[in-house]
Coordinates of C-alpha atoms in Angstrom, one line a residue:
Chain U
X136 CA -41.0 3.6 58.8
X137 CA -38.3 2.4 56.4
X138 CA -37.1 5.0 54.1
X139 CA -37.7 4.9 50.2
X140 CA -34.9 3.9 48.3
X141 CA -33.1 6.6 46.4
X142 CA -33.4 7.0 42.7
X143 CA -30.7 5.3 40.1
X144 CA -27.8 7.6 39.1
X145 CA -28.6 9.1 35.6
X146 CA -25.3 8.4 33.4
X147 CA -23.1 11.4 33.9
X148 CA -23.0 13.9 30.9
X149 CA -20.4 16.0 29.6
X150 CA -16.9 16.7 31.7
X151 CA -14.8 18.7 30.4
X152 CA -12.4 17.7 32.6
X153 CA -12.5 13.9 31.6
X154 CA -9.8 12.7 29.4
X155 CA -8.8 9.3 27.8
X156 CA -4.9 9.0 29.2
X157 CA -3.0 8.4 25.8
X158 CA -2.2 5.2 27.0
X159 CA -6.0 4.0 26.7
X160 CA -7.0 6.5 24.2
X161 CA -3.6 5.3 21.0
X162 CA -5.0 1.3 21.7
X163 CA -8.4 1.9 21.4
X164 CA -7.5 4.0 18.3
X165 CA -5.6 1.0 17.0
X166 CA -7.9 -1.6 17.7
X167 CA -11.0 0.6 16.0
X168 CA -9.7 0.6 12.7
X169 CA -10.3 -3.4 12.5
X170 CA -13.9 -2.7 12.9
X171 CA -14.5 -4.1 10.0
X172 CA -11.8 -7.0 9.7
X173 CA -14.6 -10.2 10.1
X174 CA -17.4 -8.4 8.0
X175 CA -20.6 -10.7 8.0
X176 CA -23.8 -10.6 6.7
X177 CA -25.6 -12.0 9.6
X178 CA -23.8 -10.1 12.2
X179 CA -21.8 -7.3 10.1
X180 CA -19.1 -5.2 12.3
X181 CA -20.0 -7.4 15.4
X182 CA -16.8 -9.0 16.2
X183 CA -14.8 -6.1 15.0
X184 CA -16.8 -3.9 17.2
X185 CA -15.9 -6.3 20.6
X186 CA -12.5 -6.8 19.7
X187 CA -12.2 -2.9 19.8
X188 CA -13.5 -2.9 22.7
X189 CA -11.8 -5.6 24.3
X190 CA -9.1 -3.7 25.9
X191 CA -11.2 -1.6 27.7
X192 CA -13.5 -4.4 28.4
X193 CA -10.7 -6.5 30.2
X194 CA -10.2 -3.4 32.5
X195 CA -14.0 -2.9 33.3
X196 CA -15.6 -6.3 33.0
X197 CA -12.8 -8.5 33.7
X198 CA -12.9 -12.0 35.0
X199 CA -16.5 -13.3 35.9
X200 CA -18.1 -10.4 34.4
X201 CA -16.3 -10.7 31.3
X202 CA -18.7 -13.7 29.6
X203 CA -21.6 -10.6 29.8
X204 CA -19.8 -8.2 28.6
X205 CA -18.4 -9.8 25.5
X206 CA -22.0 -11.3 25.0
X207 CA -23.8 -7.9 25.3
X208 CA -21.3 -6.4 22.8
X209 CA -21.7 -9.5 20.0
X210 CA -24.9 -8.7 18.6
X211 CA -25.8 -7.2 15.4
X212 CA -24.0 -4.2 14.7
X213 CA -23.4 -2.1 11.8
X214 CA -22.4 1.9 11.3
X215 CA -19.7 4.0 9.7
X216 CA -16.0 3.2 10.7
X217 CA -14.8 6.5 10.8
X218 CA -17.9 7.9 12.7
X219 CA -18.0 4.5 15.1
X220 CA -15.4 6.4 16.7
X221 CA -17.7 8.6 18.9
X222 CA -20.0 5.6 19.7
X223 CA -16.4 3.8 21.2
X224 CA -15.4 6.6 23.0
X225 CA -18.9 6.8 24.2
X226 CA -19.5 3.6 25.2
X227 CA -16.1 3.3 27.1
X228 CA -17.5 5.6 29.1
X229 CA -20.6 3.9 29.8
X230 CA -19.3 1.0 30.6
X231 CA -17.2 2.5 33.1
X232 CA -20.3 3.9 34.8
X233 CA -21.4 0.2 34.9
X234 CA -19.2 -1.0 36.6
X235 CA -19.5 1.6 39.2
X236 CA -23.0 1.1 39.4
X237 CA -23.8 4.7 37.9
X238 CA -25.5 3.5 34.9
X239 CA -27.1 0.3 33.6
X240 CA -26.3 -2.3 30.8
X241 CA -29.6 -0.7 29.6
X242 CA -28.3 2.6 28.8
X243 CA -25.4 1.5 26.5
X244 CA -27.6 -0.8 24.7
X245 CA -29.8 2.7 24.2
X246 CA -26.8 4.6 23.1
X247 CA -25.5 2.1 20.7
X248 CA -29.4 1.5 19.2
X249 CA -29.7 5.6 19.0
X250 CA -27.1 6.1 17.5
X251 CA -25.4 3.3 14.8
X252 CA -28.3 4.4 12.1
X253 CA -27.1 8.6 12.6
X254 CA -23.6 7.9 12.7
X255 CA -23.5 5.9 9.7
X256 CA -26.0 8.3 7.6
X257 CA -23.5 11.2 8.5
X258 CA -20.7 9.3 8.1
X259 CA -21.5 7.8 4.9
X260 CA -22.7 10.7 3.4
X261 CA -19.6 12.9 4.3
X262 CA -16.9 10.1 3.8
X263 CA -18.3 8.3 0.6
X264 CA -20.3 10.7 -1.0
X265 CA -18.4 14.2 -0.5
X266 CA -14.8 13.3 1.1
X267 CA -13.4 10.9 -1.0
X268 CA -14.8 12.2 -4.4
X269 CA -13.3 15.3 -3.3
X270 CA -10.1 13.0 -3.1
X271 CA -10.0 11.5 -6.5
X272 CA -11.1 14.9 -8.3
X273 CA -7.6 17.0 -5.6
X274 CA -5.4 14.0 -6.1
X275 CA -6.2 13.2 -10.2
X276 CA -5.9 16.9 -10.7
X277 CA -2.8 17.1 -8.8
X278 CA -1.2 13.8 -10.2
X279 CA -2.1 15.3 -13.7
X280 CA -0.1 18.8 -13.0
X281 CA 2.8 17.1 -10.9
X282 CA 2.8 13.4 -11.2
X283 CA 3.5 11.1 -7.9
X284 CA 2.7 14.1 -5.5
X285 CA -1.1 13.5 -6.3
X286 CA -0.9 10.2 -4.8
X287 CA -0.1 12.5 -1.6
X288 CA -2.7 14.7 -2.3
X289 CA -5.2 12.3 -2.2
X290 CA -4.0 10.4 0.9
X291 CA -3.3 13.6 2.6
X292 CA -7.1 15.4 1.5
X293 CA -8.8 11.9 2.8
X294 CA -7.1 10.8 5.8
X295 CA -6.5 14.7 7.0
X296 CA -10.4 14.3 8.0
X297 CA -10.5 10.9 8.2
X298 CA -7.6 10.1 11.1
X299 CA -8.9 13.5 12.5
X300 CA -12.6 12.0 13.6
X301 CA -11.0 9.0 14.2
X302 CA -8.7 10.3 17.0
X303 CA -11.3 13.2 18.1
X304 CA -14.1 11.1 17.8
X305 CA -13.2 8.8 20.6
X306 CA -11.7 11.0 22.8
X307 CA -15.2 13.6 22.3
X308 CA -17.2 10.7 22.4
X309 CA -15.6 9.6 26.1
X310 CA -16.2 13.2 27.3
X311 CA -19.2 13.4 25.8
X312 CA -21.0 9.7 27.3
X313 CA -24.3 9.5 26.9
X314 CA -24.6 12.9 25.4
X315 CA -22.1 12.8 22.7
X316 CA -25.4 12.9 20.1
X317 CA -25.3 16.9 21.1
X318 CA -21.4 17.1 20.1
X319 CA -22.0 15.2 16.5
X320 CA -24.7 17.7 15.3
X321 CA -21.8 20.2 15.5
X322 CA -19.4 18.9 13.8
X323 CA -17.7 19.6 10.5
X324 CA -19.2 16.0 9.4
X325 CA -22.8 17.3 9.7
X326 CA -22.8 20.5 8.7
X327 CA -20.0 20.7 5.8
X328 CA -20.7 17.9 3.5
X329 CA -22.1 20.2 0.8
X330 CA -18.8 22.5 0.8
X331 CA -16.6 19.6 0.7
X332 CA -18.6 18.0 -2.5
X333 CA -18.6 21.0 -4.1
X334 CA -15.0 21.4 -3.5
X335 CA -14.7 18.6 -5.7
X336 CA -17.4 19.6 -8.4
X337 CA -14.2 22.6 -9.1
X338 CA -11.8 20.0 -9.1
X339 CA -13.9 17.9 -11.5
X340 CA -14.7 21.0 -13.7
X341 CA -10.8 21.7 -13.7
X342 CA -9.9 18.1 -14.6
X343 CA -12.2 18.4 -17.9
X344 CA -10.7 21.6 -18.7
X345 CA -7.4 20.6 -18.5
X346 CA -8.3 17.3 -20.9
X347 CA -9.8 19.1 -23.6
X348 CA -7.1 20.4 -25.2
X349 CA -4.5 17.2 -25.5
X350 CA -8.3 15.3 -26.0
X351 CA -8.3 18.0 -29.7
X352 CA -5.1 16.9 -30.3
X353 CA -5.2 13.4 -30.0
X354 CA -8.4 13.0 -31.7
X355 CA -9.3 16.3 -33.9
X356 CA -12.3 18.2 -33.0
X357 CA -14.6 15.9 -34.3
X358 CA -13.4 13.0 -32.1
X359 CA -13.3 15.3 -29.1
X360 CA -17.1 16.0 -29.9
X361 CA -18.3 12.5 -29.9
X362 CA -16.1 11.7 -26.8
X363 CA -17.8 14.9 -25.0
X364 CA -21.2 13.6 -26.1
X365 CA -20.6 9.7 -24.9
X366 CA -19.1 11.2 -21.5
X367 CA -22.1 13.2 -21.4
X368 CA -24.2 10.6 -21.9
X369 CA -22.4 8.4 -19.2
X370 CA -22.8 11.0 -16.9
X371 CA -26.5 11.3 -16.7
X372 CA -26.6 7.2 -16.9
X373 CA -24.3 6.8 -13.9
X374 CA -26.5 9.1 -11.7
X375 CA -29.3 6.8 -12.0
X376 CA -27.3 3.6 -12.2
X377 CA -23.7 3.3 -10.3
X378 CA -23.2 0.0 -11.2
X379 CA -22.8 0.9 -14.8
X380 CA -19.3 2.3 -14.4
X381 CA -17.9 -0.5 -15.2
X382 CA -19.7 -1.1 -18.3
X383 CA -18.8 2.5 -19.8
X384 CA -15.4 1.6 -19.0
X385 CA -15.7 -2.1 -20.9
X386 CA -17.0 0.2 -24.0
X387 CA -14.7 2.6 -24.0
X388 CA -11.9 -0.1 -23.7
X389 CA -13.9 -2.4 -26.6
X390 CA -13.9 0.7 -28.6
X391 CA -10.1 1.1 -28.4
X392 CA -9.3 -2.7 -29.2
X393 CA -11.7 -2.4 -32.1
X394 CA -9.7 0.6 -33.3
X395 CA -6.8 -1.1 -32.7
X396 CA -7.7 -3.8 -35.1
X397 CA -9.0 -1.7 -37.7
X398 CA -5.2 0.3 -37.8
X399 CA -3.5 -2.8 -38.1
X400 CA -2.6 -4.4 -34.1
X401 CA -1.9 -0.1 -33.4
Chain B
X276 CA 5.3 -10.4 -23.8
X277 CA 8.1 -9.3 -20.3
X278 CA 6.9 -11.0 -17.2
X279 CA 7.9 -8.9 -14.0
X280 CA 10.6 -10.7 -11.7
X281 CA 10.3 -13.2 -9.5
X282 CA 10.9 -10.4 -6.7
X283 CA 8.3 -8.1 -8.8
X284 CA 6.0 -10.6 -8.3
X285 CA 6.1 -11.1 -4.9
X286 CA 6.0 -7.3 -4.3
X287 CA 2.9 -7.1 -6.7
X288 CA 1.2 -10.0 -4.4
X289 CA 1.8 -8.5 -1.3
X290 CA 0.7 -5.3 -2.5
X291 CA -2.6 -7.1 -3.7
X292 CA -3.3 -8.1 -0.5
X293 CA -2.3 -5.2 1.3
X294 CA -5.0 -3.2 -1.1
X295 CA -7.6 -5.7 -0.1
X296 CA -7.1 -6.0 3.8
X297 CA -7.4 -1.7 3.5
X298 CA -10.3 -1.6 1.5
X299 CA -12.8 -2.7 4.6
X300 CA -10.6 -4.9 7.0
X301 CA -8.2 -3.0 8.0
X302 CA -7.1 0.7 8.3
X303 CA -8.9 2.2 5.7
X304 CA -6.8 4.8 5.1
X305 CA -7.0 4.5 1.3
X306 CA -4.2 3.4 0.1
X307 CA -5.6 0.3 -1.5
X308 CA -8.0 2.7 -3.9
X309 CA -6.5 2.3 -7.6
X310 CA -4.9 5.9 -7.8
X311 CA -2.1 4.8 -4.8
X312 CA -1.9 1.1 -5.7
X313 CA -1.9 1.5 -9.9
X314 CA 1.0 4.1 -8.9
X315 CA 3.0 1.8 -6.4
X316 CA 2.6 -1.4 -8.6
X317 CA 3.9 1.1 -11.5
X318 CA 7.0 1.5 -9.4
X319 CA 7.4 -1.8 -9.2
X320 CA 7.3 -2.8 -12.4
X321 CA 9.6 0.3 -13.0
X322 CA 6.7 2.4 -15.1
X323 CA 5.4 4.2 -12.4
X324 CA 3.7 6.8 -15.4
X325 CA 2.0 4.4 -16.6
X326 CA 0.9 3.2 -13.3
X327 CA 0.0 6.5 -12.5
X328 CA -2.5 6.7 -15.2
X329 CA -4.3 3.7 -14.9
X330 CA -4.7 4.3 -11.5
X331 CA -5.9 7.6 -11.6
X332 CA -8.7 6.7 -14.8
X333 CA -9.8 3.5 -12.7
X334 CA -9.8 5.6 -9.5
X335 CA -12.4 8.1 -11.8
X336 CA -14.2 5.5 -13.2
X337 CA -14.6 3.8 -9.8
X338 CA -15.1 7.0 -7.9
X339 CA -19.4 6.1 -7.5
X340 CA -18.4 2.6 -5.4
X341 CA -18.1 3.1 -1.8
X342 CA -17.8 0.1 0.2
X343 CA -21.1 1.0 2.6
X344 CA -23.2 -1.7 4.3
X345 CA -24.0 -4.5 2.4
X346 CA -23.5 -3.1 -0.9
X347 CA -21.7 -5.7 -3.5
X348 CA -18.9 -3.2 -5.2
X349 CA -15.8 -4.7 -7.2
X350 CA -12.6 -5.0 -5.5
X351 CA -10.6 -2.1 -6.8
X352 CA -7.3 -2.4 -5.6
X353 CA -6.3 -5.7 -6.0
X354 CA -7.9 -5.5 -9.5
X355 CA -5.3 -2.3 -10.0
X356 CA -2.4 -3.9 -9.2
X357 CA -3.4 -7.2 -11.4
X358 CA -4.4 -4.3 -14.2
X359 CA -1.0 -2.8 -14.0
X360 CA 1.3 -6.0 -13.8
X361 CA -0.7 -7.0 -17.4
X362 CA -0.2 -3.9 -18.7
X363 CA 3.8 -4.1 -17.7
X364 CA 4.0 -7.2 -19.7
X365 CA 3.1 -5.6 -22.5
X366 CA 4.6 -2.4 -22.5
X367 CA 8.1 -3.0 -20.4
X368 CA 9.9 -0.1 -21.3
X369 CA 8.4 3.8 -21.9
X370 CA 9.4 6.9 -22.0
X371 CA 6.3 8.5 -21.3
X372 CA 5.3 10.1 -18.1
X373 CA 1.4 11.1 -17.3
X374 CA 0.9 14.7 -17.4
X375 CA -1.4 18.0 -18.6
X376 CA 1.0 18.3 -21.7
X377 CA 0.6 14.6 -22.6
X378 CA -2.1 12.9 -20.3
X379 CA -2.9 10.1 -22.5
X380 CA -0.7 7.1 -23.6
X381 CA 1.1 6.8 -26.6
X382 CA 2.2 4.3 -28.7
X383 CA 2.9 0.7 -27.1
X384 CA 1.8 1.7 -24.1
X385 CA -2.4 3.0 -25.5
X386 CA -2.7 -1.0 -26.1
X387 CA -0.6 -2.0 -22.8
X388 CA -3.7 0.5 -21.2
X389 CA -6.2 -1.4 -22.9
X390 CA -5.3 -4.7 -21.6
X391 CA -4.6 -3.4 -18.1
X392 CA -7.8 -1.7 -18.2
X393 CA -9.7 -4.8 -19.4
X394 CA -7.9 -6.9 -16.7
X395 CA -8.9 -4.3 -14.2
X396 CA -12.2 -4.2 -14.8
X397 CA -12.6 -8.2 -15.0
X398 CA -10.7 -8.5 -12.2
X399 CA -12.7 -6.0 -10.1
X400 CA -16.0 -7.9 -11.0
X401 CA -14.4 -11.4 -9.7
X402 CA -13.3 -9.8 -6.7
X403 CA -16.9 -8.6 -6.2
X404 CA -18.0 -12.1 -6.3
X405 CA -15.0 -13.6 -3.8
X406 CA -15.9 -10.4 -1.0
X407 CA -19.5 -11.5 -1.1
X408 CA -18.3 -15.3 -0.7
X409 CA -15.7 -14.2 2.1
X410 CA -18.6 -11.7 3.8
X411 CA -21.0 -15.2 4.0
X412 CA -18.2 -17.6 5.2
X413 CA -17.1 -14.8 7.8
X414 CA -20.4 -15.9 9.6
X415 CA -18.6 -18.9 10.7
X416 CA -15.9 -16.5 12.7
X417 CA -18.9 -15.0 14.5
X418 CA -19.9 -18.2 15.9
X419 CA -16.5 -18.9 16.7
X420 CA -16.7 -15.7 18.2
X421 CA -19.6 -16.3 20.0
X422 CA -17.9 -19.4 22.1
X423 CA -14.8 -17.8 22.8
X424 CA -17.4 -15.0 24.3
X425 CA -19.3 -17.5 26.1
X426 CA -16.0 -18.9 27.9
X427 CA -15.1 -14.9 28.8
X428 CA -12.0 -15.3 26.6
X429 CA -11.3 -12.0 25.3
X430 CA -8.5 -13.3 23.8
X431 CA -10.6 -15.8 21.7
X432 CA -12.9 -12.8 20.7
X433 CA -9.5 -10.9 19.4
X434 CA -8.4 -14.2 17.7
X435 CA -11.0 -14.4 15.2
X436 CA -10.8 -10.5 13.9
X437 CA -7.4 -11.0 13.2
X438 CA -8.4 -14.4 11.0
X439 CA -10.7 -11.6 9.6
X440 CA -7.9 -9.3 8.2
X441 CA -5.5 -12.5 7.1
X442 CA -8.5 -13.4 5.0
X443 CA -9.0 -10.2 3.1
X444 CA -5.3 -10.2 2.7
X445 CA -5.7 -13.6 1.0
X446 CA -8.4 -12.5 -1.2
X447 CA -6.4 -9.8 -2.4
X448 CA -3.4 -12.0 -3.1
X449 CA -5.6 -14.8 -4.8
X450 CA -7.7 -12.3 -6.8
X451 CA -4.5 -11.2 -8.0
X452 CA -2.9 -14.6 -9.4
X453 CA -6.3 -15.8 -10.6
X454 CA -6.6 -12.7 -12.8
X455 CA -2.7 -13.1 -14.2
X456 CA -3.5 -16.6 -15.2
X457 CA -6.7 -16.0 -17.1
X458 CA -4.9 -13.2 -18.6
X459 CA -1.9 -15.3 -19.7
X460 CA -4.5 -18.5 -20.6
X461 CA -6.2 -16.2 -23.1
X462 CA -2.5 -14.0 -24.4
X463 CA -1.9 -17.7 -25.0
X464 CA -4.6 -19.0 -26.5
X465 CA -4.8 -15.5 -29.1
X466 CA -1.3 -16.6 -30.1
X467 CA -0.1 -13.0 -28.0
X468 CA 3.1 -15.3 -26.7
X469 CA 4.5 -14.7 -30.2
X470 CA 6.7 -11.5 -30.5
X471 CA 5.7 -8.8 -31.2
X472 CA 7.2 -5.7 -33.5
X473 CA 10.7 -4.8 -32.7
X474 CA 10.8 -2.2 -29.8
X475 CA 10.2 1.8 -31.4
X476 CA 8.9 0.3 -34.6
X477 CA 5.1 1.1 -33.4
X478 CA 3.9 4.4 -34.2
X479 CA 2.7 6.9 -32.4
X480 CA -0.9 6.9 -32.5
X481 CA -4.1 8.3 -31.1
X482 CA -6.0 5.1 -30.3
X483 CA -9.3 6.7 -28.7
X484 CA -9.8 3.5 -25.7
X485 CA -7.9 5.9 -23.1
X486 CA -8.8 8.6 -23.7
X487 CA -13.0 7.5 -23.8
X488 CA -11.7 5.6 -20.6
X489 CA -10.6 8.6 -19.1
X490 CA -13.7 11.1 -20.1
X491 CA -16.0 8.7 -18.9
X492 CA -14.0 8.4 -15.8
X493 CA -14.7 12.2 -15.2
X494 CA -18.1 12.0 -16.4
X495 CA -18.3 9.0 -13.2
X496 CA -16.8 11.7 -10.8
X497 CA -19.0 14.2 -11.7
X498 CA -22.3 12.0 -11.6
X499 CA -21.0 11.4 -7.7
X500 CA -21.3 14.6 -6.9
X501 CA -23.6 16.4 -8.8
X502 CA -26.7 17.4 -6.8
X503 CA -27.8 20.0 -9.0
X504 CA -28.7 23.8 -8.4
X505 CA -27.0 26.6 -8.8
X506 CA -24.5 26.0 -6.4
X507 CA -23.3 23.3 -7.7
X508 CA -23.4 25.1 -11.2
X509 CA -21.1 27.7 -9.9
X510 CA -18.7 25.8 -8.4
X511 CA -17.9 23.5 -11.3
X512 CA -18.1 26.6 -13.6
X513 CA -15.8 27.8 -11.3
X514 CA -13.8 25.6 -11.1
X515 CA -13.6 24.5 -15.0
X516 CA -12.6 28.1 -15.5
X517 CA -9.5 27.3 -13.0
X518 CA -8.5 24.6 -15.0
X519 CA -8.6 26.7 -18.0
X520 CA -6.2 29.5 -16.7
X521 CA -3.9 26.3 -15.4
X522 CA -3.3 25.2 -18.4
X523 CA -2.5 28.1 -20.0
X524 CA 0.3 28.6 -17.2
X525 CA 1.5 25.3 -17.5

């Protein structure tokens, strides 16, 4: 009677006790933010992706093993580069399990398939759509009140989050493995996007407060009506239509040229 | 018309590039948006106030474009710093600083804005057009990619990501002299290479370009992140009443 064979190892999950030594953790870091340095349309992040990986992979998959590795790594990919973080730190972690034969090739093509599409919803959504709007409305109003300091406001409000996931992400992301989808739901990325956007709805608000008054100066209170009523009118067209921005901004531009050479070259 | 100095220049260049390598290929850590770079190539030229505000009306304006996935989106930065160096030749020496007591140009510099600002913007839309013509070539450094990943060569793998980022930079840098040439082609051909009024004779006037420029850039910011509800009613109530009290204290 021959025995059955026992069952593959499922991928490990969470260890708390699992940490990237800062020697492995600061390259990968370093390497990950040129995710997106040979951008493609046929094969978007690809080759940024693998070269991020390439230091670990040299340590895991080196020398005959390394053709795969590099090959399973070059297909399509595409997510947010802040967010891509977690999916690194994740996957670093996979593939060491590979090569110890506790997990398959299988399982980090599943955890990269599950999750490029979330990571990059979240991502974008926090990043483009709350964080750095919040950015421009901290760093203009700031700029405005104390001139070269909003510069640091804005770098500091942007990358305070930004370099934050970057570092965390990886390192949660290697603790995490497989699992790490649990850890994302939780963070500050996925559940705070709404704060952070309003955030900058006040910072927006205050920024048109604080033009109105030199606006009446400059241009009366008749030309501060029709410049509220154009802005207004831009606003409700840019929310259907982004691309438009630059448009308004050619018109508003025309307009002063025209001005200009109505006053005599002023 | 004062052309920046030969070291100017080469600052200005490198700072083009620099702005386009961060916008997607490397770092991303924002300093190639127009609020940092219309503020550094302002302190290169030596009007970092002017810089300042151009930066911070093109960062509103542009504040809806987001460099996700495929989306075509002009090259900001680079199109900043090529706004700013057109606008220094213009206006080469002011005394005016942006702030809440004066926010908007005066003077020589409201038409210095308005050429900046229409260099910019031109500039931005070109760019567009050369990142979607890099993005399609780029597929010729996955193929590469694909050999040296074939032969195991990590190496060769690393080796075309860093042609990657050395061909944003170039963008940026090329983006940046194309615009200044079109810019002095046409300042020559409108007979602009002729002086202009003696320095202080201009008035000081309330052209309305930068100012519109500016209100629409707010209205751009607020279209970004308007969701509606009364949430977001309360908050930008709130936060217009803020900016109310501020500027009585200041």
């Amino acid at each position: 009677m021959t025995e059955a064979a026992p069952p593959p190892a499922e991928p490990s999950a969470w260890n708390a006790d699992l940490r990237l030594p800062a020697g492995r953790l600061f390259p990968l870091l370093f390497r990950s933010f040129f995710l997106q340095a040979s951008w493609s349309f046929e094969r978007m992040q690809s080759v940024g992706w693998t070269a991020a990986l390439s230091g670990e992979g040299r340590r895991v998959a080196g020398g005959e093993k390394a053709a795969a590795f590099l090959q399973r790594h070059l297909g399509y990919f595409n997510t947010n580069p802040a967010m891509a973080s977690y999916l690194l730190g994740g996957v670093v972690r996979l593939e060491e399990e590979v090569a110890q034969g506790r997990a398959t090739e299988d399982d980090v093509s599943r955890l990269k398939r599950g999750l490029t599409g979330a990571l990059a919803a979240w991502g974008d959504t926090f990043f483009w759509a709350s964080l750095r709007p919040f950015s421009t409305a901290t760093g203009t109003l700031v700029a405005m009140i104390s001139g070269a300091w909003g510069v640091a406001a804005y770098l500091l409000a942007y990358n305070a989050f930004h370099l934050y996931y970057r570092v965390r992400g990886i390192s949660e992301g290697y603790r995490w493995g497989s699992k790490v989808t649990a850890r994302l739901t939780r963070t500050v990325a996925r559940t705070r996007a709404g704060t952070v956007r309003r955030l900058g709805l006040a910072g927006a608000g205050a920024l048109a407060t604080l033009s109105l008054s030199p606006t009446r100066r400059a241009l009366g209170p008749a030309g501060l009506s029709i410049v509220l009523g154009l802005s207004a009118v831009a606003g409700v067209l840019l929310v259907r239509r982004a691309s438009l921005g630059t448009w308004w901004g050619l018109l508003a531009v025309g307009g002063g040229l025209v001005y200009a050479l109505a006053t005599g070259g002023r | 018309m004062t052309w920046p100095s030969g070291s100017e220049l080469v600052l200005l260049f490198l700072l083009a590039g620099w702005a386009a390598a961060d916008t997607t290929a490397a770092f991303q850590i924002m300093v190639g948006q127009p609020l940092v770079m219309g503020w550094l190539s302002g302190c290169v030229v030596g009007l970092p106030g002017l810089g300042l505000f151009m930066g911070a009306a093109l960062q509103l304006l542009w504040s809806r474009l987001a460099p996700v996935g495929v989306s075509a989106y002009p090259d900001v930065g680079p199109a900043t710093v090529a706004g700013v160096t057109v606008a220094s030749t213009i206006a080469s020496q002011t005394a005016w600083a942006f702030s809440v007591a004066e926010p908007f140009p005066p003077g020589e510099a409201t038409l210095a804005c308005l050429a900046g600002f229409l260099v910019a913007l031109a500039s931005g839309r070109w760019g567009q057009t050369l990142t979607e013509m890099l993005r399609r070539d780029n597929a010729r450094l996955a193929y590469a990619a694909d050999r040296a990943a074939a032969a195991g060569s990590f190496a060769g793998v690393e080796r075309e990501n860093w042609i990657g980022v050395a061909r944003s930079f170039a963008r940026g840098g090329v983006l940046w002299v194309g615009s200044l040439l079109a810019f002095s082609l046409l300042a020559w051909l409108a007979g602009a290479l002729s002086p202009g009024p003696p320095a202080g004779s201009v008035p000081r006037l309330t052209n309305p370009g930068p100012i519109l420029f500016w209100w629409f850039g707010i209205a751009a910011l607020c279209s970004v992140l308007w969701r509606g509800g009364r949430r977001d009613a309360a908050f930008t109530i709130g936060g217009a009443a803020a900016g109310l009290l501020l500027g009585r204290i200041l």
